[in-house]
CSV table of C-alpha atoms in Angstrom, one decimal:
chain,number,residue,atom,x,y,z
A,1,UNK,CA,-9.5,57.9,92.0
A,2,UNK,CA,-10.2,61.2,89.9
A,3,UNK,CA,-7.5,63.0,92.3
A,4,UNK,CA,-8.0,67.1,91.9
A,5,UNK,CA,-10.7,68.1,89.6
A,6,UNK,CA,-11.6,71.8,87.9
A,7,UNK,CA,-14.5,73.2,86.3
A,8,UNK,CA,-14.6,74.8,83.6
A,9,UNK,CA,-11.5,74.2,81.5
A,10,UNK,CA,-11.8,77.2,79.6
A,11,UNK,CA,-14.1,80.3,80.2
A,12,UNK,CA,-14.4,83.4,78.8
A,13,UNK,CA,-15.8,86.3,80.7
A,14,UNK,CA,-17.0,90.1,79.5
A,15,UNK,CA,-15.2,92.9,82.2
A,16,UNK,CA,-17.9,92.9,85.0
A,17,UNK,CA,-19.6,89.5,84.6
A,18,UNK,CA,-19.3,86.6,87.7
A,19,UNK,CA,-18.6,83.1,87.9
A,20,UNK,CA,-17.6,80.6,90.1
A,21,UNK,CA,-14.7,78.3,90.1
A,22,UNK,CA,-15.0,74.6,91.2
A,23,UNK,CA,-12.7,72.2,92.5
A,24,UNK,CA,-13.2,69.0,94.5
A,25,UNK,CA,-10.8,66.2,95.7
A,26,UNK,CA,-11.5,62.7,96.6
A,27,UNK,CA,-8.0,61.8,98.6
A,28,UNK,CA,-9.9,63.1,102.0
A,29,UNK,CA,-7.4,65.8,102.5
A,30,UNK,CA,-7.8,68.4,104.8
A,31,UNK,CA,-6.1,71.4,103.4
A,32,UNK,CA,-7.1,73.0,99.8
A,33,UNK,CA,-5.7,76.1,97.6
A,34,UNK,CA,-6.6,78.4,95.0
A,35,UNK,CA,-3.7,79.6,92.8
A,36,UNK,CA,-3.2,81.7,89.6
A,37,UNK,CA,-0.4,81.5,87.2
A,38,UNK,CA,0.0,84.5,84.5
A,39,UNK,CA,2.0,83.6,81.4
A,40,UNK,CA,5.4,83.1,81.8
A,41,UNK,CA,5.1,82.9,85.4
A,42,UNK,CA,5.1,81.3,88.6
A,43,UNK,CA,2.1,80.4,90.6
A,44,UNK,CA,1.1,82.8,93.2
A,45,UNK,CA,-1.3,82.0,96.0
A,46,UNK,CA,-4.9,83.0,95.7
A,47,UNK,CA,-6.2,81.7,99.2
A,48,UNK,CA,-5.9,78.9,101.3
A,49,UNK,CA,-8.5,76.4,103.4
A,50,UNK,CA,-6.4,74.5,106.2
A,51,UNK,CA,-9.4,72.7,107.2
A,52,UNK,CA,-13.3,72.5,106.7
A,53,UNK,CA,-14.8,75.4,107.4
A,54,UNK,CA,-11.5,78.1,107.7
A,55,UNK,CA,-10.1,80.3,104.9
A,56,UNK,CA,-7.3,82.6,104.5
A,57,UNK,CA,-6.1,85.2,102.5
A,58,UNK,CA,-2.7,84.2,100.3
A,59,UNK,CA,-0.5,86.4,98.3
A,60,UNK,CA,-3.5,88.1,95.8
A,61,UNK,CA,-6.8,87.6,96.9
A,62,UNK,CA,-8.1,91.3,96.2
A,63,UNK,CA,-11.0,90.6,93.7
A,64,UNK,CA,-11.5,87.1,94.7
A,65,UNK,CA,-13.8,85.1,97.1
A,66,UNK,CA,-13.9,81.3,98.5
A,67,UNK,CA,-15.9,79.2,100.0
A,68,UNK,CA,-15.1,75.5,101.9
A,69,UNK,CA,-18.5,73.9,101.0
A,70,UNK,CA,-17.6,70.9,102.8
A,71,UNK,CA,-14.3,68.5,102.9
A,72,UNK,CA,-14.5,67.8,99.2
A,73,UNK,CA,-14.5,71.0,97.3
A,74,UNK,CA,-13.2,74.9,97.8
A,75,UNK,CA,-14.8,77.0,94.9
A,76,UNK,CA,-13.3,80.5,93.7
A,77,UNK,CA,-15.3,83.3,92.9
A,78,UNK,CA,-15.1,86.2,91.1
A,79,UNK,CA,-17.7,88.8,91.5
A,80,UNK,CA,-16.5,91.4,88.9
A,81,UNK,CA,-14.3,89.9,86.5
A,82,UNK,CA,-11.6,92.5,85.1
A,83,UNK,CA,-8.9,92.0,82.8
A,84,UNK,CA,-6.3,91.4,84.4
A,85,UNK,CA,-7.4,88.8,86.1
A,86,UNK,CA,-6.9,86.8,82.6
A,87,UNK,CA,-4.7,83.8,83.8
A,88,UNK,CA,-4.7,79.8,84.7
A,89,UNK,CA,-6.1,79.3,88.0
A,90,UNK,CA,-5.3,75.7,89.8
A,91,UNK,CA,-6.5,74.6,92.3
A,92,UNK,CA,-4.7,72.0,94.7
A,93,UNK,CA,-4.9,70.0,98.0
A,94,UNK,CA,-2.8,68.4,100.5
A,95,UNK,CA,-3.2,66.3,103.2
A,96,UNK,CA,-2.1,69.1,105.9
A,97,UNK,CA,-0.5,72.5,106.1
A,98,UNK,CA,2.0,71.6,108.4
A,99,UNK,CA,5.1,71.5,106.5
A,100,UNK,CA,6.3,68.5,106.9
A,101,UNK,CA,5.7,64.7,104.9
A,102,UNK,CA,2.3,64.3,104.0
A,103,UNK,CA,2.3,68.1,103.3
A,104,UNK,CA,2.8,67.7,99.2
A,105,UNK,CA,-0.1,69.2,97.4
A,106,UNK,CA,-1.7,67.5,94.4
A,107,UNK,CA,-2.5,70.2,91.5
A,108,UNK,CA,-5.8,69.7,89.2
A,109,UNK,CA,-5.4,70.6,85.5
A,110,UNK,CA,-6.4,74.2,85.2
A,111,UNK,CA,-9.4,76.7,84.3
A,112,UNK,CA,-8.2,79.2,81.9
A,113,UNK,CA,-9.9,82.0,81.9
A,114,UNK,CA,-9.7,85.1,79.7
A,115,UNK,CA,-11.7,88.4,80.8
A,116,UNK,CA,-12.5,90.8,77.9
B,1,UNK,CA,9.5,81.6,104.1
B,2,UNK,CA,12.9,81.3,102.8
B,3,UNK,CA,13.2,82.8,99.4
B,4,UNK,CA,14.9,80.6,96.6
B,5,UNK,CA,16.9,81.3,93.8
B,6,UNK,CA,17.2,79.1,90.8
B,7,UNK,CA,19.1,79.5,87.5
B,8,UNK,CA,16.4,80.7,84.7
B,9,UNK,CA,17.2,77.6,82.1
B,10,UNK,CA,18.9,74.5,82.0
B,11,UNK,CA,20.1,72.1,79.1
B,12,UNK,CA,20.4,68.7,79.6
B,13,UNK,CA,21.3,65.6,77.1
B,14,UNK,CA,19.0,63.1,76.7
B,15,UNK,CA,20.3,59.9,79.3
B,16,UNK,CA,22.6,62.2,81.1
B,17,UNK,CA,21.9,63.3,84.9
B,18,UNK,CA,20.0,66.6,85.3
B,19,UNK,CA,21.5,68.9,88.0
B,20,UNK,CA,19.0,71.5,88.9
B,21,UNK,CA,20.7,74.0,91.3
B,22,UNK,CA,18.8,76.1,94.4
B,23,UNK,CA,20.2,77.8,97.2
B,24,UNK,CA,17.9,78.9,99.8
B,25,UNK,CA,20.7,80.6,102.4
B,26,UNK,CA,17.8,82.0,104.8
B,27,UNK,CA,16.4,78.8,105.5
B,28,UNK,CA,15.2,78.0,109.3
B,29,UNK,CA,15.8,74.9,110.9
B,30,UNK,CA,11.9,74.1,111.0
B,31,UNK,CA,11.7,74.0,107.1
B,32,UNK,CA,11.4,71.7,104.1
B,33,UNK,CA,12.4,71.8,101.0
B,34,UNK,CA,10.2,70.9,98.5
B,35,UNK,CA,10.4,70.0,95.0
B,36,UNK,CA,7.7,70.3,92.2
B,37,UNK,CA,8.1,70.8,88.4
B,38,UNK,CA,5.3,71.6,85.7
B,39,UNK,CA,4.9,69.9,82.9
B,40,UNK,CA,4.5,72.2,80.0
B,41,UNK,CA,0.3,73.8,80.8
B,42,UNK,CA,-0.6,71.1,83.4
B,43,UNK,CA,-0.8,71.2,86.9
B,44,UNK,CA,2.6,71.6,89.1
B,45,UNK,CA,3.6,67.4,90.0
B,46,UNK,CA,5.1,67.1,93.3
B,47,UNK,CA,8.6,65.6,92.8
B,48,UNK,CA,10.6,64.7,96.2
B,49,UNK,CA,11.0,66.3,99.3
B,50,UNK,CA,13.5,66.9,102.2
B,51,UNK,CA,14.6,68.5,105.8
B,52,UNK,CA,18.2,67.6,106.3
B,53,UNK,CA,19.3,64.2,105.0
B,54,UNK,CA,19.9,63.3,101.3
B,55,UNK,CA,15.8,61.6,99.5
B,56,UNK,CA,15.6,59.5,97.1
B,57,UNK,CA,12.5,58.2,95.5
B,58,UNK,CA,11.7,56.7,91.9
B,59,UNK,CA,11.9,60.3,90.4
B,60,UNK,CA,14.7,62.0,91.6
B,61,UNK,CA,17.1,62.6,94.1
B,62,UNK,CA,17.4,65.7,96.5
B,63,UNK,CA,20.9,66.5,97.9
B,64,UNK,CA,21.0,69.1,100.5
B,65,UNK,CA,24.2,70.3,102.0
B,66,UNK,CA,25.1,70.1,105.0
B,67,UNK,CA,24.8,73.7,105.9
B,68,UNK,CA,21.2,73.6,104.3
B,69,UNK,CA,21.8,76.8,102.2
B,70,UNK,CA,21.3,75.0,99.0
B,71,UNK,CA,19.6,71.8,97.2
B,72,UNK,CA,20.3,70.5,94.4
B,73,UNK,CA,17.8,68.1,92.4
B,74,UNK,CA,18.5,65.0,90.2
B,75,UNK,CA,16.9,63.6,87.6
B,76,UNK,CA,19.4,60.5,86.8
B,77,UNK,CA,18.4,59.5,83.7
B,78,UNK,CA,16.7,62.5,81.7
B,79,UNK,CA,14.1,62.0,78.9
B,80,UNK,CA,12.6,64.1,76.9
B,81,UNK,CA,9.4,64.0,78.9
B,82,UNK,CA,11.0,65.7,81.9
B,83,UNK,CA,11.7,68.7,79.8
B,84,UNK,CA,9.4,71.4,82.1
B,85,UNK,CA,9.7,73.9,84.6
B,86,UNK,CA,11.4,72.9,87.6
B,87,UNK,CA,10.4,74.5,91.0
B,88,UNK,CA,12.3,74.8,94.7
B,89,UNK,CA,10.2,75.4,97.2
B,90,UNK,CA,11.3,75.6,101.2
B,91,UNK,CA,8.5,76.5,103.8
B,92,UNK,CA,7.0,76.0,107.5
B,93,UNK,CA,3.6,75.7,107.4
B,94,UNK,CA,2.8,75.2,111.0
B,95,UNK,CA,-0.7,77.2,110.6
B,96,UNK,CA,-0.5,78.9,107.5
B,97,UNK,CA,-0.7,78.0,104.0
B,98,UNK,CA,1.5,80.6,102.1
B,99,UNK,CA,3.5,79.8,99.9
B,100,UNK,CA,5.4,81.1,96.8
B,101,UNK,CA,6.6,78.9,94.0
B,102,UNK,CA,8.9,81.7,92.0
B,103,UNK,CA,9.5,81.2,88.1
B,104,UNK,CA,11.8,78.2,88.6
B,105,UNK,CA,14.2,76.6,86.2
B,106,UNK,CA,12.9,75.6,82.6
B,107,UNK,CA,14.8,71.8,81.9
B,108,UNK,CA,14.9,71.4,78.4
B,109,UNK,CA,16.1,68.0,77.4
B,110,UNK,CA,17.9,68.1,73.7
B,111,UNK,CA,18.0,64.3,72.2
């Protein structure tokens, strides 16, 4: 049981370039996130997927895209990378949005990506 | 959401209680609070949990007051492994997703 998983670790980007975050779970929960955390920080909410086939828009999604491929995995794009979008992005999952017990989210260990 | 304010940085001895402070006065009667903590780069852990009554689990305790303005979290026993930054988190989901962790408290834990 793998829990949340990330891909890349680590990537570097040049200002402009793309790429594609991944994440998948394997605890068949229904709700998934995309976060970023900038050094000395807090995490601040990217956007959201309540269930298969919604997303929403969090706190800073200018710059970003997702997509819900299916139950398992929410990936993060970025179409034109820019520097300050340098930071650790996590992605996490939970069984529900609604708030209440069974609502805790489960982090994976980070991408970190630098843009040049 | 219900902001929350936490002290900055905390001390704590090693084998001594950890008392990690929150107040959250603009809570609604429909929310949790939430605990989580980050262990130096790693992904956030979820910690412990509550609405109204005092949790306990093999972690920590949560302590909520009776009023519900404020939490406090407790880490009975501190090691050195729990030194990280400690977050309070109180939110209604219903059918949203936001949420905002703040900078939280960093624990350090001094032998």
């Amino acid at each position: 049981n793998a829990g949340v998983t990330q891909t890349p670790k680590f990537q570097v980007l040049k200002t402009g370039q793309s790429m594609t975050l991944q994440c998948a779970q394997d605890m068949n929960h229904n709700s998934m996130y995309w976060y970023r955390q900038d050094p000395g920080m807090g995490l601040r909410l990217i956007y959201y997927s309540a269930s298969e086939g919604t997303t929403d828009k969090g706190e800073v999604p200018n710059g970003y895209n997702v997509s819900r491929l299916n139950k398992r995995e929410f990936s993060l794009r970025l179409e034109s990378a820019a520097p300050s979008q340098t930071s650790v992005y996590f992605c996490a999952s939970s069984e529900s949005t609604a708030g209440g017990p069974g609502d805790e989210q489960f982090f994976g260990p980070g991408t970190r990506l630098t843009v040049l | 959401d219900a902001k929350t304010t936490q002290p900055p940085s905390m001390d704590c001895a090693e084998g001594r209680a950890a008392n990690l402070p929150c107040n959250h006065s603009t809570i609604s009667g429909n929310e949790y609070v939430y605990w989580y903590r980050q262990i130096h780069s790693q992904g956030p852990q979820y910690i412990i949990h509550g609405l109204k009554n005092n949790e306990t689990n093999e972690m920590a305790s949560l302590i909520i007051t009776e009023d519900r303005k404020s939490s406090t979290l407790i880490l009975p026993h501190a090691t050195l492994r729990d030194t990280a930054v400690y977050y309070c988190i109180v939110r209604v989901w219903t059918n949203a997703g936001k949420s905002t962790f703040g900078d939280g408290t960093t624990l350090t834990v001094k032998p």
